[in-house]
Coordinates of C-alpha atoms in Angstrom, one line a residue:
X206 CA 1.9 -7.0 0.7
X207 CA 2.5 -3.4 2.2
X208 CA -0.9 -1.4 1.8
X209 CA -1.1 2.2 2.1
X210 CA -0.6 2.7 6.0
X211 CA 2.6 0.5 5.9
X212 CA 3.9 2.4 2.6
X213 CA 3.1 6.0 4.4
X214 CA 4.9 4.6 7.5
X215 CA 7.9 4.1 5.6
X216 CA 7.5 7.3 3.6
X217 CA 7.2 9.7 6.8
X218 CA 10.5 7.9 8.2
X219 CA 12.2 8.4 4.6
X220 CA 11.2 12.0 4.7
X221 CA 12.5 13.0 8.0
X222 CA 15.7 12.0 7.3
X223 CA 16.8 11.7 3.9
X224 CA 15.2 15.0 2.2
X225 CA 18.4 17.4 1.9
X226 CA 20.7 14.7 1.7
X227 CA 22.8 13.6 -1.5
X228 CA 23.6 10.1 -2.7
X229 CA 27.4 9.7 -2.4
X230 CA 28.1 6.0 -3.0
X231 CA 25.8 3.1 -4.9
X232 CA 25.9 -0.3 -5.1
X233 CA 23.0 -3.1 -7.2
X234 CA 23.8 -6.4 -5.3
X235 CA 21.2 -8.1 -7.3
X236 CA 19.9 -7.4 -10.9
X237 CA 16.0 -8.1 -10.0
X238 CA 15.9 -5.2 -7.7
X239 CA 16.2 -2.9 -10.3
X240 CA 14.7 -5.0 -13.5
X241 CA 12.1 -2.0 -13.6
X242 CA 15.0 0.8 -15.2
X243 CA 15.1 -0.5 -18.5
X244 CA 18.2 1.1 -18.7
X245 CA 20.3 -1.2 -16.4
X246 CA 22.3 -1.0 -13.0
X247 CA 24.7 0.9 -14.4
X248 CA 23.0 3.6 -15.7
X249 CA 20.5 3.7 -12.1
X250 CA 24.1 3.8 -10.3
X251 CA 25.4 6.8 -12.4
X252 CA 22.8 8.4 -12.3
X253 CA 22.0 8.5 -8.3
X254 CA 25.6 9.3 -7.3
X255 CA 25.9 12.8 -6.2
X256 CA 22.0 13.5 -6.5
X257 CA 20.1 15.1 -3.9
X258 CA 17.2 14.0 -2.9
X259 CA 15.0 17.2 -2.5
X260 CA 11.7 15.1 -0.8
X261 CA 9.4 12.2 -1.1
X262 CA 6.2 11.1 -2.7
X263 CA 3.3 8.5 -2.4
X264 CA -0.2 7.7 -4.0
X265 CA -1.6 4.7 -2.8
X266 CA 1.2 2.0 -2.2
X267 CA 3.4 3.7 -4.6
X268 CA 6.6 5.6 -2.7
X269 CA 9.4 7.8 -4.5
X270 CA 11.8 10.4 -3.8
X271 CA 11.9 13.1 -5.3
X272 CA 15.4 13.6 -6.9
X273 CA 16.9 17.6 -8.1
X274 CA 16.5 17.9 -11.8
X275 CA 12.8 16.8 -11.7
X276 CA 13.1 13.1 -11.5
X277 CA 12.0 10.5 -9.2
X278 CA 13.0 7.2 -7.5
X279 CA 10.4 5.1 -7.4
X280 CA 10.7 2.4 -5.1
X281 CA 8.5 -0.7 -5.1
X282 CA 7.9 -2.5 -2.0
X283 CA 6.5 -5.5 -3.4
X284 CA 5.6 -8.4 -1.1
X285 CA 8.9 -7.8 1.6
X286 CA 10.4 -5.2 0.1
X287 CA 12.3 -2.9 3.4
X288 CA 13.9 0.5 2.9
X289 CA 16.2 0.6 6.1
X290 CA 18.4 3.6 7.5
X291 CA 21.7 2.7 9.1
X292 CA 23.9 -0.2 9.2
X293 CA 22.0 -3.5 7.9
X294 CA 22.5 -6.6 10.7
X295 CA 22.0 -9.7 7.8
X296 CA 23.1 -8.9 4.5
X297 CA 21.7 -11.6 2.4
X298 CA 19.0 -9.8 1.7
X299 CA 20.8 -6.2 0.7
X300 CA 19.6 -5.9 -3.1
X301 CA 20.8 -2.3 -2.7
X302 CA 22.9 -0.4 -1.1
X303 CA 23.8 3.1 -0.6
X304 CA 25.1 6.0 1.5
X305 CA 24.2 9.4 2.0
X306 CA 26.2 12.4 3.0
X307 CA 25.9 12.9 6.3
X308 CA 27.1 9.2 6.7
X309 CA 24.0 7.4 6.6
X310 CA 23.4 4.0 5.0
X311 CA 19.9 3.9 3.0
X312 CA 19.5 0.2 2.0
X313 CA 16.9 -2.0 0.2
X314 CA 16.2 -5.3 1.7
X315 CA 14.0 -7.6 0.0
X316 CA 14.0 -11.3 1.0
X317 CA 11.4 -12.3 -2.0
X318 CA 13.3 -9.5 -4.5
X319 CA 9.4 -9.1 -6.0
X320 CA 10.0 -4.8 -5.5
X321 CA 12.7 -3.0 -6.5
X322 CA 14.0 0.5 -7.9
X323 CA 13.4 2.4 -10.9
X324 CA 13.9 6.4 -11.9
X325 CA 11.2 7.8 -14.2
X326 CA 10.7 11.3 -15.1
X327 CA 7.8 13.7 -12.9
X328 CA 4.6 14.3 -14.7
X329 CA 2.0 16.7 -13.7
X330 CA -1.6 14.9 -13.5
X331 CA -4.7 17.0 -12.2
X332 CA -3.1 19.4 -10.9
X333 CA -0.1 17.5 -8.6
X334 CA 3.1 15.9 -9.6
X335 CA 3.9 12.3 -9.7
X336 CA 6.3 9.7 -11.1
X337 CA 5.4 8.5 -14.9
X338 CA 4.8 4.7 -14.0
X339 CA 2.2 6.2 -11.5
X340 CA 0.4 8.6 -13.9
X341 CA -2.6 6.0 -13.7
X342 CA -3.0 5.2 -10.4
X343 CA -6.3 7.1 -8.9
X344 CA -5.8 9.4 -5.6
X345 CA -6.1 7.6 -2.6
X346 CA -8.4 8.5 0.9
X347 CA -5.7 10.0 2.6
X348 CA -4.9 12.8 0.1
X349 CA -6.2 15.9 0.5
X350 CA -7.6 16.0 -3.1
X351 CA -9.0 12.7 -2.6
X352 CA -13.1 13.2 -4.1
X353 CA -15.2 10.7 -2.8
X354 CA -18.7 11.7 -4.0
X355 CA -16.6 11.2 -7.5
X356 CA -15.4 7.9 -6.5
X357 CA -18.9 7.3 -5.5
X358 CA -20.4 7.9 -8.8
X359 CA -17.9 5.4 -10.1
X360 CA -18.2 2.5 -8.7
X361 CA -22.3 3.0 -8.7
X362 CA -21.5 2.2 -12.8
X363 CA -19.8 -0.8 -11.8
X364 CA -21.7 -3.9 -12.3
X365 CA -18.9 -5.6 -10.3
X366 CA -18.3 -7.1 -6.5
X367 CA -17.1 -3.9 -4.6
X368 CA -14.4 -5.6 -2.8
X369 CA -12.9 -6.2 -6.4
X370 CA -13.8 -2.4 -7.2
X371 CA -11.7 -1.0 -3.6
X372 CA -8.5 -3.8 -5.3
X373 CA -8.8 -1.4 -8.2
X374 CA -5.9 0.6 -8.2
X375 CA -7.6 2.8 -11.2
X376 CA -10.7 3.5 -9.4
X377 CA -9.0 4.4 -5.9
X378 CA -5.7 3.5 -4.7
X379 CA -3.9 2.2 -1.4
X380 CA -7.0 -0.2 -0.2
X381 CA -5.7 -3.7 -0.7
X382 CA -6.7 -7.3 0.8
X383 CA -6.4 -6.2 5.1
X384 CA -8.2 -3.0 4.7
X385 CA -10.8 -4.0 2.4
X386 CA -12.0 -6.5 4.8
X387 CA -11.7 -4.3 7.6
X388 CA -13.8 -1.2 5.8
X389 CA -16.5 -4.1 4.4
X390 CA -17.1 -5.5 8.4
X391 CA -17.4 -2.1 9.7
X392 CA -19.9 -0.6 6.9
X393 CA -22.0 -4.7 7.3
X394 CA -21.1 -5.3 3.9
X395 CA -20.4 -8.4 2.0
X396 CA -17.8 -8.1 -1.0
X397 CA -19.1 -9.5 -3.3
X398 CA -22.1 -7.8 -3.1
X399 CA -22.4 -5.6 -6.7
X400 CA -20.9 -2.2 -6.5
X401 CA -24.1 -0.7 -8.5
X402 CA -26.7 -2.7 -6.3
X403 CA -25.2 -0.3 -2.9
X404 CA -26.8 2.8 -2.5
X405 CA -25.0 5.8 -2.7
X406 CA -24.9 6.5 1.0
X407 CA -23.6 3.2 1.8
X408 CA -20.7 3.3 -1.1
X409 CA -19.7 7.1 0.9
X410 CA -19.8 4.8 4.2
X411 CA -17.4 2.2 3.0
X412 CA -15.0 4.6 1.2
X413 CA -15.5 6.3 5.0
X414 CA -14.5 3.3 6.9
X415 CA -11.7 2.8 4.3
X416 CA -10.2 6.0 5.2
X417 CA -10.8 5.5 9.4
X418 CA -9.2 2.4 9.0
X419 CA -5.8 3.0 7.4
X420 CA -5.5 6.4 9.2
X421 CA -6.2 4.2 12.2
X422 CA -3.5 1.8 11.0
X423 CA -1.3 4.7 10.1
X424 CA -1.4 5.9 13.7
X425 CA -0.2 2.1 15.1
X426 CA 3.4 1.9 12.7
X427 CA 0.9 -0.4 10.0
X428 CA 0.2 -4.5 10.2
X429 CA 2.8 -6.7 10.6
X430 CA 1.9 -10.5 10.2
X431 CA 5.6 -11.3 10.2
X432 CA 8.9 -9.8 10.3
X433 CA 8.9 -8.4 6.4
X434 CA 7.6 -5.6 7.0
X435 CA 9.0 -3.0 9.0
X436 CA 9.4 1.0 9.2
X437 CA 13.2 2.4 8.3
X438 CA 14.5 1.4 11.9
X439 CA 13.1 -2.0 11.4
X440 CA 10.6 -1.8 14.0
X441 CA 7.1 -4.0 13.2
X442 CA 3.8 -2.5 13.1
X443 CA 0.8 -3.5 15.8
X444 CA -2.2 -2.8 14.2
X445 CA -3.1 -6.5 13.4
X446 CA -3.8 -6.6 17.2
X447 CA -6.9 -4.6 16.2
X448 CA -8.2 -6.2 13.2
X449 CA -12.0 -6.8 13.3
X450 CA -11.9 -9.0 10.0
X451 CA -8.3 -10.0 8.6
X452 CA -7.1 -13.1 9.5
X453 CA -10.1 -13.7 12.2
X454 CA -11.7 -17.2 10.7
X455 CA -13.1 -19.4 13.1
X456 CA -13.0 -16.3 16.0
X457 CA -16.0 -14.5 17.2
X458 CA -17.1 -11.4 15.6
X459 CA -17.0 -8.3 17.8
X460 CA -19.7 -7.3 16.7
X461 CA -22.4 -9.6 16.6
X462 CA -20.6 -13.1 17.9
X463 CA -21.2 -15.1 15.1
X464 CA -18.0 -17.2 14.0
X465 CA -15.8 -15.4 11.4
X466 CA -15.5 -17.1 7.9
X467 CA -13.3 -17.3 5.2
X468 CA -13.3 -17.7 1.8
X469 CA -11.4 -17.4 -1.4
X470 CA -11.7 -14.6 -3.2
X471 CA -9.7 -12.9 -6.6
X472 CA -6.6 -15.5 -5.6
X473 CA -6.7 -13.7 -1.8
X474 CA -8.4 -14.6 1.0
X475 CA -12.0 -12.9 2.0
X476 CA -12.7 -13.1 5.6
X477 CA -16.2 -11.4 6.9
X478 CA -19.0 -12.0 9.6
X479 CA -21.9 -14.5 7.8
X480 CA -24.5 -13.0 10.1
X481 CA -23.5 -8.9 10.1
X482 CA -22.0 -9.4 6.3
X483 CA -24.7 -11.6 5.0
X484 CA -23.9 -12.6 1.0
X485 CA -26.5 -11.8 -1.9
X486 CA -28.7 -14.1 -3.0
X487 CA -28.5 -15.2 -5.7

């Protein structure tokens, strides 16, 4: 599933070319993709046409653009979910589709049709705006408003693993599976180590390592393990070339040169270094 790098990859594309542009055609091919607007396709569809879209939005792995009149689209990437500009080469997978003023097709692909479309109404929430459904979600490392001696102080209450606590949307956003891994091997931690047994030093390190790593995923287009996720000219990221932890069981670790382990973890897969990442006892 997209993570925050991936989502912000797509976001920055979105936002370079579709901000001052209006919606002048739209078209649901399939009802899932927009099962979120309790209202319906049709309503979605009349309501788009002839809107501009005056910029775009994200916290965490939630995206949107922002619509005049003060609403939002929210778009939900879900496990392959694609926003694509220009013409779309296989169409089995065009859930929507829709063209811009200038000429431009703007098209949601999504082979698995677990994301989809939905418009909600902006909300203001300490201080900056965000779509309704994401009134909840926590700030994430990369904004600028981001606290992380408050984070800190949160999860140092949590009598909980601290990978589970970095999955917790609520408590800060945009880390998921990849990253967590990558931020646990570079701060030597274990997840499942107890979030109010770290220190508060070493919670400000991994929150740290969280941020260096997605920015440095950012910076190579996001992780692509196969062709479902791509930016909006459906070009793959190459940042799993430069995972330490994700995906690496049975490798040596870079570190230390132990061999990599996995093991299951929350219905995901944990992978970490048994020698630099030693587990709790119990």
């Amino acid at each position: 599933m997209p993570e925050l790098p991936e989502v912000e990859v797509v976001r920055r594309g979105l936002d370079a070319h579709v901000t001052g542009r209006s919606i002048t055609a739209v078209r649901v091919n399939h009802p899932r993709a927009v099962r979120r607007h309790e209202a319906g396709p049709a309503d979605l569809t009349a309501r788009l046409l002839n809107t501009e879209i005056v910029g775009t939005g994200r916290r965490g792995k939630f995206l949107w653009l922002v619509l005049a009149g003060g609403e939002a689209l929210v778009v939900h990437l879900g496990m392959s979910g694609q926003m694509l500009l220009g013409p779309v080469t296989r169409t089995e997978h065009l859930r929507i589709a829709t063209l811009l003023d200038d000429g431009t097709a703007l098209s949601f692909v999504d082979q698995r049709t677990f994301g989809g479309w939905m418009l909600a109404d902006l909300v203001t929430v300490d201080g900056t705006e965000v779509p309704e459904p994401v009134a909840h979600i926590a700030r994430d490392p990369l904004d600028p408003r981001f606290d992380r001696d408050a984070v800190v102080k949160t999860l140092r209450r949590k009598h909980s693993e601290i990978k589970r606590q970095l999955l917790d949307q609520t408590v800060v956003s945009g880390i998921g599976n990849i990253y967590a891994d990558e931020a646990l091997w570079r701060a030597q931690v274990n997840g499942v180590r107890l979030a109010d047994t770290l220190t508060k030093p070493k919670l400000a390190a991994i929150l740290d390592h969280a941020t260096d790593v997605m920015r440095d995923a950012l910076d190579q287009g996001g992780t692509s393990f196969d062709s479902l996720y791509v930016n909006v000219n459906g070009e793959s990221g190459y940042f799993d070339r430069s995972l330490d932890a994700y995906g690496r069981e049975g490798e040596p670790c870079r570190r230390c040169g132990a061999v990599m382990r996995r093991e299951k973890f929350m219905n995901r897969s944990s992978f970490y270094c048994p020698k630099c990442q030693p587990r709790p006892r119990r």
